[in-house]
Short mmCIF file of C-alpha atoms and ligand atoms in Angstrom, two decimals:
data_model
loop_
_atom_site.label_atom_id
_atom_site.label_comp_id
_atom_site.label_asym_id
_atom_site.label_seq_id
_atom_site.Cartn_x
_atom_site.Cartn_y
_atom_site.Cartn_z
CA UNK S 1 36.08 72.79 -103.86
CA UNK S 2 33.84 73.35 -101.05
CA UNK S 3 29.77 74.58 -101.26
CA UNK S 4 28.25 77.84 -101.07
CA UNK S 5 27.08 78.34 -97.10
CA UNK S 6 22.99 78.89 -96.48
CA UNK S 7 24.41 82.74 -96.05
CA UNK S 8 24.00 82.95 -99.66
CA UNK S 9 20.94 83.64 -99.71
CA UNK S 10 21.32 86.53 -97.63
CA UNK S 11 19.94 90.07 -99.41
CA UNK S 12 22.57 91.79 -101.50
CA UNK S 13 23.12 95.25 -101.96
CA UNK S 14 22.39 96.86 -105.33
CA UNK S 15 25.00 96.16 -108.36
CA UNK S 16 24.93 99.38 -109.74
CA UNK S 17 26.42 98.31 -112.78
CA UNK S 18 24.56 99.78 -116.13
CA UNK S 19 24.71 96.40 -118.33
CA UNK S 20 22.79 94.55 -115.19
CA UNK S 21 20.24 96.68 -114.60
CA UNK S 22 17.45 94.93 -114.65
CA UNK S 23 19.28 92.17 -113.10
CA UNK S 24 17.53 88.87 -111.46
CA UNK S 25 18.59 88.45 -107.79
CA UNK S 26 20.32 84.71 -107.43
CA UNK S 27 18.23 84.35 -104.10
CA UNK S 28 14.86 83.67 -102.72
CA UNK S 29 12.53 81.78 -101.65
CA UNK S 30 11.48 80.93 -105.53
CA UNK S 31 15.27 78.88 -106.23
CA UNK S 32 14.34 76.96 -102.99
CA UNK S 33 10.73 75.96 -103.66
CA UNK S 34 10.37 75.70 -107.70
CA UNK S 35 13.45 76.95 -109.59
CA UNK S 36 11.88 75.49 -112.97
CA UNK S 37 9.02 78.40 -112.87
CA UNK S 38 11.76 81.05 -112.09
CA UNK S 39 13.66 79.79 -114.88
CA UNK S 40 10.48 80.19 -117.27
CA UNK S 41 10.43 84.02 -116.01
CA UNK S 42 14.15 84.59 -116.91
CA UNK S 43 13.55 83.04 -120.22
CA UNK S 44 10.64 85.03 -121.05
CA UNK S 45 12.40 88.43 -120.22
CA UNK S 46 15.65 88.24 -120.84
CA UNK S 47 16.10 84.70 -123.49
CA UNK S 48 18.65 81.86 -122.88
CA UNK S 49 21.61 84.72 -121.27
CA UNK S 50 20.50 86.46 -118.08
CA UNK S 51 22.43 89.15 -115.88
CA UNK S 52 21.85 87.71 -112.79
CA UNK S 53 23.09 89.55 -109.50
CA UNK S 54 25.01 87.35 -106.77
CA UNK S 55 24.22 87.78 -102.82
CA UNK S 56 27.30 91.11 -102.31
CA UNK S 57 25.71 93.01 -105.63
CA UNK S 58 27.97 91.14 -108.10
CA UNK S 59 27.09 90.93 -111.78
CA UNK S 60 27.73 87.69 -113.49
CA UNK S 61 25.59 85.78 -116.49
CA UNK S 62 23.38 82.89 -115.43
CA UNK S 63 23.60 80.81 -119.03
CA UNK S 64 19.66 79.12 -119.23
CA UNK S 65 19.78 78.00 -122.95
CA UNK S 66 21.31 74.05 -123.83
CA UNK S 67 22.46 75.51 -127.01
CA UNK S 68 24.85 78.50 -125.48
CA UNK S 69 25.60 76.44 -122.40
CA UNK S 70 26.97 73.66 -124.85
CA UNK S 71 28.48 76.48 -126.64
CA UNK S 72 30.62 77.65 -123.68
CA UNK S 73 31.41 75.01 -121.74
CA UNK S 74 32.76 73.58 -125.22
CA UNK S 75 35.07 76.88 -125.82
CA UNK S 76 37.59 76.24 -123.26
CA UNK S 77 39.85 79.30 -125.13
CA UNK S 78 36.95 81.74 -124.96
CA UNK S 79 35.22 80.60 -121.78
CA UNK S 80 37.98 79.01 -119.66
CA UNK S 81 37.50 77.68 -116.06
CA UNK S 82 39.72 80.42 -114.99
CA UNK S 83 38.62 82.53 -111.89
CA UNK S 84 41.64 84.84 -111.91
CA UNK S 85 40.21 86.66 -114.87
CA UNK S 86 37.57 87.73 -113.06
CA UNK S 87 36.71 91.53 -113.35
CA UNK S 88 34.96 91.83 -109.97
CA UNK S 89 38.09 90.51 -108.04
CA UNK S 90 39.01 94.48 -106.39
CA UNK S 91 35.50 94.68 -105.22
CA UNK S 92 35.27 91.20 -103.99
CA UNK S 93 36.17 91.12 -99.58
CA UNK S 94 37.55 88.28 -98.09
CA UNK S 95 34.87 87.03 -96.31
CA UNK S 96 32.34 86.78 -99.21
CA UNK S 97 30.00 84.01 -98.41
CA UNK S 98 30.45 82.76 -102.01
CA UNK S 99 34.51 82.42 -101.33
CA UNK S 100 34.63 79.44 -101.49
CA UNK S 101 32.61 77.89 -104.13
CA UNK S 102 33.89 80.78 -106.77
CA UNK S 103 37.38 79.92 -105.46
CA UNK S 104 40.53 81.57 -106.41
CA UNK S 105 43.04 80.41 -108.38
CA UNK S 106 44.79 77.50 -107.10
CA UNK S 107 46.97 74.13 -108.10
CA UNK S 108 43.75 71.60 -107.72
CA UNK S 109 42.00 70.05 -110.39
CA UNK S 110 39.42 72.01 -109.26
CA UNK S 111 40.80 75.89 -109.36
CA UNK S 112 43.34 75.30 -111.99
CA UNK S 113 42.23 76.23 -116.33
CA UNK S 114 44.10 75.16 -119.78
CA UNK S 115 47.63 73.45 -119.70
CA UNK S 116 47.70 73.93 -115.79
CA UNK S 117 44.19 71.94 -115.43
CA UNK S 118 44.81 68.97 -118.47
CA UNK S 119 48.32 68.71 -115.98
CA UNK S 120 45.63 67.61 -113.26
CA UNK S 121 43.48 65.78 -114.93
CA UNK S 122 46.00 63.17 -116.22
CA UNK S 123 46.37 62.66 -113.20
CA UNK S 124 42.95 62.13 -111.65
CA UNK S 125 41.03 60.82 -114.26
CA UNK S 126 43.02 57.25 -114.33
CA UNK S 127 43.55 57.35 -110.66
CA UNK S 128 39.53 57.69 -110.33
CA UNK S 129 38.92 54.69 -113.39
CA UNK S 130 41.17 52.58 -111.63
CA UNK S 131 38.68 52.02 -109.06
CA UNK S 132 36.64 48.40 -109.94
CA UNK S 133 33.41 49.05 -110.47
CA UNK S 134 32.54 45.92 -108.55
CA UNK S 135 34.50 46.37 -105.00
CA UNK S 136 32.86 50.03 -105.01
CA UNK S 137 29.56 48.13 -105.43
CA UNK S 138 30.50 46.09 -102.61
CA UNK S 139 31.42 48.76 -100.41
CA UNK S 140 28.43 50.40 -101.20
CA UNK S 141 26.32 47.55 -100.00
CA UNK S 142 28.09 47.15 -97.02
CA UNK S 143 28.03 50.48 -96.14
CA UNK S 144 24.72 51.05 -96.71
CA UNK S 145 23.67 48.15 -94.81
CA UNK S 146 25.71 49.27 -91.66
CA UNK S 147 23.84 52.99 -92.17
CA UNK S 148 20.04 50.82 -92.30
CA UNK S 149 21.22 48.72 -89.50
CA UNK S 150 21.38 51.68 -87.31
CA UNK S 151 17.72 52.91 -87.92
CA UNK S 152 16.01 49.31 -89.26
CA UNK S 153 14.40 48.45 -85.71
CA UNK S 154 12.99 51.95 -85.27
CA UNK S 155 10.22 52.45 -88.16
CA UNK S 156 11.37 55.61 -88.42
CA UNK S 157 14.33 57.51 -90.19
CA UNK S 158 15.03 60.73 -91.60
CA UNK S 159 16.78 59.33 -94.74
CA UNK S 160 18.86 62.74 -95.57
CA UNK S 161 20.82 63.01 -92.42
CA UNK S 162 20.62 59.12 -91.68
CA UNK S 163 21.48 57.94 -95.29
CA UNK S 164 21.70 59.53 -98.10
CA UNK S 165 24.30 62.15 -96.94
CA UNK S 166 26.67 59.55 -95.13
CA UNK S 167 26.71 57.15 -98.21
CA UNK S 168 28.89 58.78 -100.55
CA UNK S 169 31.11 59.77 -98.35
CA UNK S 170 31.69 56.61 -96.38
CA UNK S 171 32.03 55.19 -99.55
CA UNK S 172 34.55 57.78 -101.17
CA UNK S 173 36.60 57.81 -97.83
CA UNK S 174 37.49 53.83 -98.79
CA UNK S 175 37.55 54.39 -102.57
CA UNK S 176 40.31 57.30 -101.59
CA UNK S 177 42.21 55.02 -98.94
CA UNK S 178 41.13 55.87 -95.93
CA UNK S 179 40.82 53.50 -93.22
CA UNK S 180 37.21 53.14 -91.80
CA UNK S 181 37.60 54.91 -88.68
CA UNK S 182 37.96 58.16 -90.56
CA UNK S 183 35.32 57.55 -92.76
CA UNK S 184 33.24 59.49 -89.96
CA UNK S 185 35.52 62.17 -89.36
CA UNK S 186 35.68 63.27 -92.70
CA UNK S 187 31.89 63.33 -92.96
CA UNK S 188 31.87 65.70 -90.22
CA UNK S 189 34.21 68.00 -91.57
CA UNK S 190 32.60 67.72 -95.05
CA UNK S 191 29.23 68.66 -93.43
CA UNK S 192 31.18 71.27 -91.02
CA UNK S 193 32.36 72.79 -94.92
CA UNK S 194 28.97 72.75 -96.23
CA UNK S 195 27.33 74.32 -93.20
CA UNK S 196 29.78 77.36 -93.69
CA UNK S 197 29.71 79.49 -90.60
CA UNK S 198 32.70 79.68 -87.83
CA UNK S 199 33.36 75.62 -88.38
CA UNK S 200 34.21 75.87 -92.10
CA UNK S 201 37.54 77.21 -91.58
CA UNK S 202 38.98 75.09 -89.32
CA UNK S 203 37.17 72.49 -91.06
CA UNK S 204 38.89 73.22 -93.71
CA UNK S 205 42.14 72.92 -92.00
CA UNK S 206 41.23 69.72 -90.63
CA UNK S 207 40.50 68.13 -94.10
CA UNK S 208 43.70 69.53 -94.93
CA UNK S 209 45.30 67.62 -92.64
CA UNK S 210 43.66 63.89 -93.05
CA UNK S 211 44.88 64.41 -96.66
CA UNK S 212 48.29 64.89 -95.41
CA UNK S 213 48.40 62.01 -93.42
CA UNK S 214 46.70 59.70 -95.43
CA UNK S 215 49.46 60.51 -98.14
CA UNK S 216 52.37 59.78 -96.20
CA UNK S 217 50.79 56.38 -94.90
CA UNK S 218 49.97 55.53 -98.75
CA UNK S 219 53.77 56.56 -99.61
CA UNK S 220 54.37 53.86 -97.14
CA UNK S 221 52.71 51.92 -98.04
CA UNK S 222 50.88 52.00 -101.13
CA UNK S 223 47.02 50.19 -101.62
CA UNK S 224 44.35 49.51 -103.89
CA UNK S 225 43.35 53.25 -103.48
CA UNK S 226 42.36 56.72 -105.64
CA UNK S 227 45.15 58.45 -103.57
CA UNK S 228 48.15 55.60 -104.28
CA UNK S 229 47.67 55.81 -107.89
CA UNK S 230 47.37 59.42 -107.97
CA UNK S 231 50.85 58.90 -105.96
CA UNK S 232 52.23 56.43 -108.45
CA UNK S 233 51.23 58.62 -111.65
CA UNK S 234 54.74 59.35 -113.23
CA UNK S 235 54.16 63.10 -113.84
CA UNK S 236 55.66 65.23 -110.74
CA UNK S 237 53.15 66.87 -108.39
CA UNK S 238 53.79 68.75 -105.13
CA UNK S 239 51.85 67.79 -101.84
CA UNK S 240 49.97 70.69 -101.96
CA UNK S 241 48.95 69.74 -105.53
CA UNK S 242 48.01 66.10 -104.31
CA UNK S 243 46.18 67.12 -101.10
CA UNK S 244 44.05 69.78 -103.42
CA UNK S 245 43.14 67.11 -105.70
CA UNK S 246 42.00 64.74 -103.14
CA UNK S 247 39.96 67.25 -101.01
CA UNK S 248 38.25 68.56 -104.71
CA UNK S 249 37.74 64.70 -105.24
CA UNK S 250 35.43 64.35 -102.26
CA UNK S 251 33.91 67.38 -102.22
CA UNK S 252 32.85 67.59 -105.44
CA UNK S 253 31.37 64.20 -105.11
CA UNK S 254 29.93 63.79 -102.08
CA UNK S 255 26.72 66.70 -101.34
CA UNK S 256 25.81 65.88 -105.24
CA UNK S 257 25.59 61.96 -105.32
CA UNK S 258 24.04 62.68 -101.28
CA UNK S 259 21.55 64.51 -103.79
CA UNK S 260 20.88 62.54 -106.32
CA UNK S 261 19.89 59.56 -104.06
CA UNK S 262 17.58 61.98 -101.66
CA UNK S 263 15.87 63.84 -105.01
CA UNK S 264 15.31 60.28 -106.46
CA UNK S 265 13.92 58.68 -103.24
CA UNK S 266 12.06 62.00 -102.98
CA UNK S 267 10.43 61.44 -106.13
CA UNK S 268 10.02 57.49 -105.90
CA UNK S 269 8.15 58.06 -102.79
CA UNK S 270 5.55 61.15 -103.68
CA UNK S 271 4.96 60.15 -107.53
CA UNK S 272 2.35 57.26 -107.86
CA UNK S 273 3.86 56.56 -111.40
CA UNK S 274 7.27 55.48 -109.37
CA UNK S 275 5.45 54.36 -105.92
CA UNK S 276 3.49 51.55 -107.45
CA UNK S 277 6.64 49.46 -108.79
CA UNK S 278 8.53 50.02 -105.84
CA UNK S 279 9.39 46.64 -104.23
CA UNK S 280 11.46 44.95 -106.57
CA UNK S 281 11.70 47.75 -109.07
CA UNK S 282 15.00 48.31 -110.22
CA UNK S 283 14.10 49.59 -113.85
CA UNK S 284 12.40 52.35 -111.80
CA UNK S 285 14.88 53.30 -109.79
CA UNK S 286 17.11 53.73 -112.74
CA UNK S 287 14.35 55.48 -114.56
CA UNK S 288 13.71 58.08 -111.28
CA UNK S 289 17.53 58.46 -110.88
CA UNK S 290 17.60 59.83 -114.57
CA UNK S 291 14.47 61.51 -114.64
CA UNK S 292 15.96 63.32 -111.23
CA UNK S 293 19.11 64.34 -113.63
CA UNK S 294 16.54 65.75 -115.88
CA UNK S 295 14.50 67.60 -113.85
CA UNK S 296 15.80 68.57 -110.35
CA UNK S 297 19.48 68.13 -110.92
CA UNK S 298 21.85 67.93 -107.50
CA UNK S 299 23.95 71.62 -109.52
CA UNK S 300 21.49 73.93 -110.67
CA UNK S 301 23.70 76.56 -111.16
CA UNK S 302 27.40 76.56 -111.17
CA UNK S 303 30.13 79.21 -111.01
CA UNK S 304 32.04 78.98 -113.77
CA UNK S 305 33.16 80.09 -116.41
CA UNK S 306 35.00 83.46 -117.27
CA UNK S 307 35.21 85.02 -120.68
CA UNK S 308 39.06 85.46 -122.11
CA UNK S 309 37.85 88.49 -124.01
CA UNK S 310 34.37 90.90 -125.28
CA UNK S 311 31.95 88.88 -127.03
CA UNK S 312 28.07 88.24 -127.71
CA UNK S 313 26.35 85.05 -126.58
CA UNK S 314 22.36 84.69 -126.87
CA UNK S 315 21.77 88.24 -128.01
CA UNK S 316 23.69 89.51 -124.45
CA UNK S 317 27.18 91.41 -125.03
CA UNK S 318 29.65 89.85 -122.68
CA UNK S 319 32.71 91.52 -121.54
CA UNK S 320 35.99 89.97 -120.93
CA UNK S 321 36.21 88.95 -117.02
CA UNK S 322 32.59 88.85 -116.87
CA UNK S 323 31.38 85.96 -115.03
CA UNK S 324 29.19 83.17 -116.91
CA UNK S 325 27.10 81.02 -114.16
CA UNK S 326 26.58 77.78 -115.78
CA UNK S 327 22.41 77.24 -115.59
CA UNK S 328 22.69 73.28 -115.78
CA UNK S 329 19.02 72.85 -114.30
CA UNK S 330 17.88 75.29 -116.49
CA UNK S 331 19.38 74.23 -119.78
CA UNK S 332 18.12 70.81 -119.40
CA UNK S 333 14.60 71.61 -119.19
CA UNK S 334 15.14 74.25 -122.34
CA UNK S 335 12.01 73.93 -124.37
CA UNK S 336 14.22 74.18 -127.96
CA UNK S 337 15.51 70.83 -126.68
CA UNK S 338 12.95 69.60 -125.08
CA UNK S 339 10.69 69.11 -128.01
CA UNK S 340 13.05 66.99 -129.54
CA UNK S 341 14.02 65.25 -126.48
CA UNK S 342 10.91 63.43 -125.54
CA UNK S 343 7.90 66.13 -125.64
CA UNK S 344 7.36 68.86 -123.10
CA UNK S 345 6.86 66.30 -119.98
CA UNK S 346 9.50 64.61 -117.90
CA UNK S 347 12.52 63.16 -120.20
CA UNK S 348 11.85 59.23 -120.26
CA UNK S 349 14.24 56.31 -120.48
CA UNK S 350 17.70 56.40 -120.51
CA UNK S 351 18.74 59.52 -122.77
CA UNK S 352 21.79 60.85 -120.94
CA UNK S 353 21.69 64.29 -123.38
CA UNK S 354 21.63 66.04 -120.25
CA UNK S 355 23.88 68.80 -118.74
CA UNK S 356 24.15 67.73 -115.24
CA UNK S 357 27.21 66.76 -115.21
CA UNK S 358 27.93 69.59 -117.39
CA UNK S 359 30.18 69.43 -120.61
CA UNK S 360 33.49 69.72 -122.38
CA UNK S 361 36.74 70.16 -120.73
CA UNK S 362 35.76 70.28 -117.16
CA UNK S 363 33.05 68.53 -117.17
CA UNK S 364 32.60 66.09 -114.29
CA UNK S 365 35.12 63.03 -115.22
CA UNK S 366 33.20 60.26 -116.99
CA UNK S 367 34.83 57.97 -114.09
CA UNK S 368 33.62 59.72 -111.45
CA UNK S 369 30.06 59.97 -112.88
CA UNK S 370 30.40 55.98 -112.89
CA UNK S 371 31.32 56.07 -109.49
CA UNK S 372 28.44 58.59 -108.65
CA UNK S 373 26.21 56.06 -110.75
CA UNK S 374 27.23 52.54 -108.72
CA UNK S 375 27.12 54.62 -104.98
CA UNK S 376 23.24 56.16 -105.85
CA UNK S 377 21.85 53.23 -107.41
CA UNK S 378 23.65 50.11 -104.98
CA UNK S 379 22.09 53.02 -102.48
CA UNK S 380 18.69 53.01 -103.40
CA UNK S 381 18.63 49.16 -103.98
CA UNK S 382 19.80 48.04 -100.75
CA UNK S 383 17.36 50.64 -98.94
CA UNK S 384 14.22 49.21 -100.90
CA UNK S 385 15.84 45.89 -100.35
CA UNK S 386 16.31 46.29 -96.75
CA UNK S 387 12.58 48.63 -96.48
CA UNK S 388 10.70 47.56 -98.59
CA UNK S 389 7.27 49.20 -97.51
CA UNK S 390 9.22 52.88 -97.29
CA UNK S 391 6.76 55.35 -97.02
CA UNK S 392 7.22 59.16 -96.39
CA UNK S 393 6.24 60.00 -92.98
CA UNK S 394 5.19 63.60 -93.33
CA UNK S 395 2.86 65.01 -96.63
CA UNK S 396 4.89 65.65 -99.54
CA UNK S 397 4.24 69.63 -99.21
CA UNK S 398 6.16 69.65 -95.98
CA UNK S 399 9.41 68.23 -97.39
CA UNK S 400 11.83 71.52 -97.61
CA UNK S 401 14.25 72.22 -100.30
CA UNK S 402 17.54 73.51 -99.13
CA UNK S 403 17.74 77.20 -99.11
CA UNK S 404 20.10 77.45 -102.37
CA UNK S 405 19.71 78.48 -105.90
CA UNK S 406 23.04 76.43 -106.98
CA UNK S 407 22.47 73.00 -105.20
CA UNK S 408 19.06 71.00 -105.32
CA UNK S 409 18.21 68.87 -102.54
CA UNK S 410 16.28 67.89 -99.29
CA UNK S 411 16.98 69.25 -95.85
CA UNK S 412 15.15 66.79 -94.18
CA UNK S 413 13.52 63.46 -95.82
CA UNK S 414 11.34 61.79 -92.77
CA UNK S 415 10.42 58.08 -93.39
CA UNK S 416 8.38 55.52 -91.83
CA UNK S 417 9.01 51.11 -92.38
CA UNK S 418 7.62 48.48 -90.30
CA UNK S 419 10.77 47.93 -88.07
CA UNK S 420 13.24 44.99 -89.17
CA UNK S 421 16.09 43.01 -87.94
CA UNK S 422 19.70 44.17 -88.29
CA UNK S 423 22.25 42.06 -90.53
CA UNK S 424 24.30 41.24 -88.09
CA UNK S 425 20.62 39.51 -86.19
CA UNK S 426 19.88 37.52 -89.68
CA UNK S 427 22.99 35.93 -89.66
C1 LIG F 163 25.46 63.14 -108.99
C2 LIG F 163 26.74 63.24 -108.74
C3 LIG F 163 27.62 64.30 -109.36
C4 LIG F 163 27.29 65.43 -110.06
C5 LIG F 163 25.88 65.95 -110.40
C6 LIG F 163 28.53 66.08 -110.44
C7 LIG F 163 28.61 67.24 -111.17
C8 LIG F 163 29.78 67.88 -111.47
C9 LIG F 163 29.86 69.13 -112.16
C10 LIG F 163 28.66 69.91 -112.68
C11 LIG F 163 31.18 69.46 -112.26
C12 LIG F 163 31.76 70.74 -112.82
C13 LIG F 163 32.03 70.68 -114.25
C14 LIG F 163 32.36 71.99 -114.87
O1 LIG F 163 32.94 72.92 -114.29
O2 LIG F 163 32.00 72.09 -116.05
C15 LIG F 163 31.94 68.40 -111.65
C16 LIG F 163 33.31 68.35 -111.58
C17 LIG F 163 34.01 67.39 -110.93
N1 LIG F 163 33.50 66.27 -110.32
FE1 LIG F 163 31.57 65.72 -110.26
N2 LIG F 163 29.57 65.33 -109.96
C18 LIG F 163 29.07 64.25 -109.30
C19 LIG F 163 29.78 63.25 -108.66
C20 LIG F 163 31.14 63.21 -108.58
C21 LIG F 163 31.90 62.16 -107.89
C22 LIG F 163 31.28 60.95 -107.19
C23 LIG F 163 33.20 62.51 -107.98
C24 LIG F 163 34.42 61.78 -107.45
C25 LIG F 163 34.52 60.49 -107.33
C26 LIG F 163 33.28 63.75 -108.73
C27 LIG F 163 34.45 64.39 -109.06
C28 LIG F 163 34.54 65.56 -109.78
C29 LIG F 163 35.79 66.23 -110.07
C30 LIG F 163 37.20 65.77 -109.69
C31 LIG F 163 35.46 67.38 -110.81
C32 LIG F 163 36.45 68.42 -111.37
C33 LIG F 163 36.75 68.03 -112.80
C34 LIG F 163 37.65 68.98 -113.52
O3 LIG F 163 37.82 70.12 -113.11
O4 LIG F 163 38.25 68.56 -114.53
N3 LIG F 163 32.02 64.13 -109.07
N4 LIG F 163 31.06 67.44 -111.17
#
């Protein structure tokens, strides 16, 4: 699975389809700055099902209510993960910008539905649990320490591109098998992938090909690693099907837990409710990394879900191939829920009732959320640890949003710190 490129937000020519007219463009400068109060529009004109137009002029269904997302993400016969029923697929050219986030149908945990997809997740789901929650704890701290020690003596940071994106995937490059000196190479092409542009092919390629060899040296000889258990699983798989799963593995995790540790930093450091216990304050890092799930989840919108035949869902008379965009950002802050959530304002403590990790069948797998869980908040601790006077080194209303209606996070998150010694200096 790889991430829509900034081109999709690019202007779109008209759908010209009847049952969209009226149809919300999925672009703009609103998604970017405050994609709660666009939400609030949709609901107000069109209730929780909205025809929402994708950059090209492609009609699809952008699903804003808890109750009908819960409905179809828990319908896997009705609404399966299944690109290839797509209607729009003779329309659709080869070098849509959206490519490769819709994807096409393919043998990866990621691209696969039904029989084909439970096949996969067999697989992945134990390989993933396998992983002690304690070693990925201490690679976390380690790793996060070697990313501080590289910026401590300075005073100055910018935490996105210096931390918070690095992290997870330093961390999920060990947690996979990889040695450490690819650790940074597969950042790069990660980043390369997300950029889109000329680099995201042969990016692509060269992702590819890491998988490849880190499989053979792990058939050699096997470790304490995601990718030798996924090996050892009794169930036959091809390469292909292996190298798939691995490369949707850190893909799908990396940009989001990068995002939940920049969105939660984000808000410890401009909301005085979270700045004043922030030395010391684990419960509030906890509380800001679920708030963060809450309100300004890492997938906002997600594509998807297709439906297996004509129906109705929220009022809205869905045809079979249509495309239903999974509103995840939007469902959580539904008011029917809300109210009996915790009130209108922010959710509070630990209620985890939220769809950010989405729901049912191919929902993220509960192992990997732990995973994402232990990597964000060892993150955040060893950063306040290490920093503890963090402060944000521009105003708040210059911190930028990247350009993207389906993924929530920072471009750019400038810090200041009075300098401090490295690790290897205190010891
Ligand atoms: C904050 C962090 C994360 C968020 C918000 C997140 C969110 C999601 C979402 C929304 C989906 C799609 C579910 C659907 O189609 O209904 C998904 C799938 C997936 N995620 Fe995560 N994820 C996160 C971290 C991770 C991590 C760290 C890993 C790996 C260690 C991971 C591995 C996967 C995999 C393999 C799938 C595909 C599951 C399937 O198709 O059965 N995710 N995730």
């Amino acid at each position: 699975m790889t991430r829509p490129s900034p081109a999709e937000s690019a202007p779109a020519a008209p759908a010209g389809c009847p049952a969209h007219a009226g149809a919300v463009p999925l672009w703009g400068p609103g998604f970017q700055a405050e994609p709660q109060t666009v939400y609030r529009s949709m609901r107000r004109d069109h209730g929780p099902v909205v025809p929402v137009e994708l950059p090209g002029g492609f009609p699809a269904w952008l699903v804003i209510g808890y109750r009908e997302l819960h409905r179809v993400t828990s319908d896997g016969e009705l609404f399966p993960r299944d690109v290839g029923l797509w209607n729009q697929w003779p329309n659709v050219p080869d070098d849509w910008p959206l490519l490769p986030m819709v994807g096409r149908p393919m043998p990866s945990i990621y691209f696969s539905a039904g029989e084909e997809h439970r096949r996969h997740v067999r697989m992945v789901a134990p390989a993933l649990e396998g992983a002690d929650p304690f070693r990925i704890r201490g690679h976390c701290e380690q790793l996060a320490d070697r990313l501080i020690d590289d910026v401590c003596a300075r005073g100055t940071a910018d935490l996105v591109a210096e931390f918070c994106e690095p992290l997870p995937v330093l961390v999920l490059a060990r947690l996979i098998g990889f040695p450490d000196e690819e650790g940074a190479a597969i950042a790069r092409v990660l980043k390369d992938l997300a950029d889109g542009g000329p680099e995201a092919q042969s990016a692509h390629l060269r992702f590819g090909e890491h998988m490849a060899r880190l499989l053979a040296a792990k058939r050699a000889e096997p470790g304490d690693d995601v990718a030798s258990r996924m090996l050892d699983f009794p169930e036959e798989f091809t390469d292909e099907e292996y190298t798939l799963d691995l490369m949707a593995i850190t893909a799908a995790g990396h940009l989001t837990t990068a995002d939940w540790i920049s969105n939660s930093v984000r808000l410890m450091l401009t909301e005085d409710e979270f700045a004043h216990s922030m030395s010391g304050g684990r419960r509030s890092i906890g509380e800001a990394m679920n708030e963060v799930l809450w309100e300004d989840t890492p997938t906002q919108i997600l594509a998807g879900r297709w439906a297996a035949r004509d129906t109705q869902l929220g009022g809205q008379r869905v045809r079979a191939g249509d495309m239903l965009l999974l509103g995840l950002g939007a469902a959580n802050t539904d008011p029917l829920i809300r109210q009996g959530v915790s009130g209108p304002g922010p959710a509070q403590g630990g209620n985890g009732a939220h769809l950010a990790f989405s729901h049912g069948e191919y929902r993220c797998p509960f192992p990997a959320q732990e995973i994402a869980e232990i990597i964000a908040r060892t993150g955040i601790e060893v950063l306040l640890d290490r920093l503890p006077d963090l402060r944000l080194g521009v105003p708040a209303e210059d911190l930028v949003r990247r350009p993207s209606a389906f993924l929530r996070g920072t471009t750019v998150l400038p810090v200041r710190f009075t300098p401090v010694r490295t690790t290897g200096d205190l010891s």
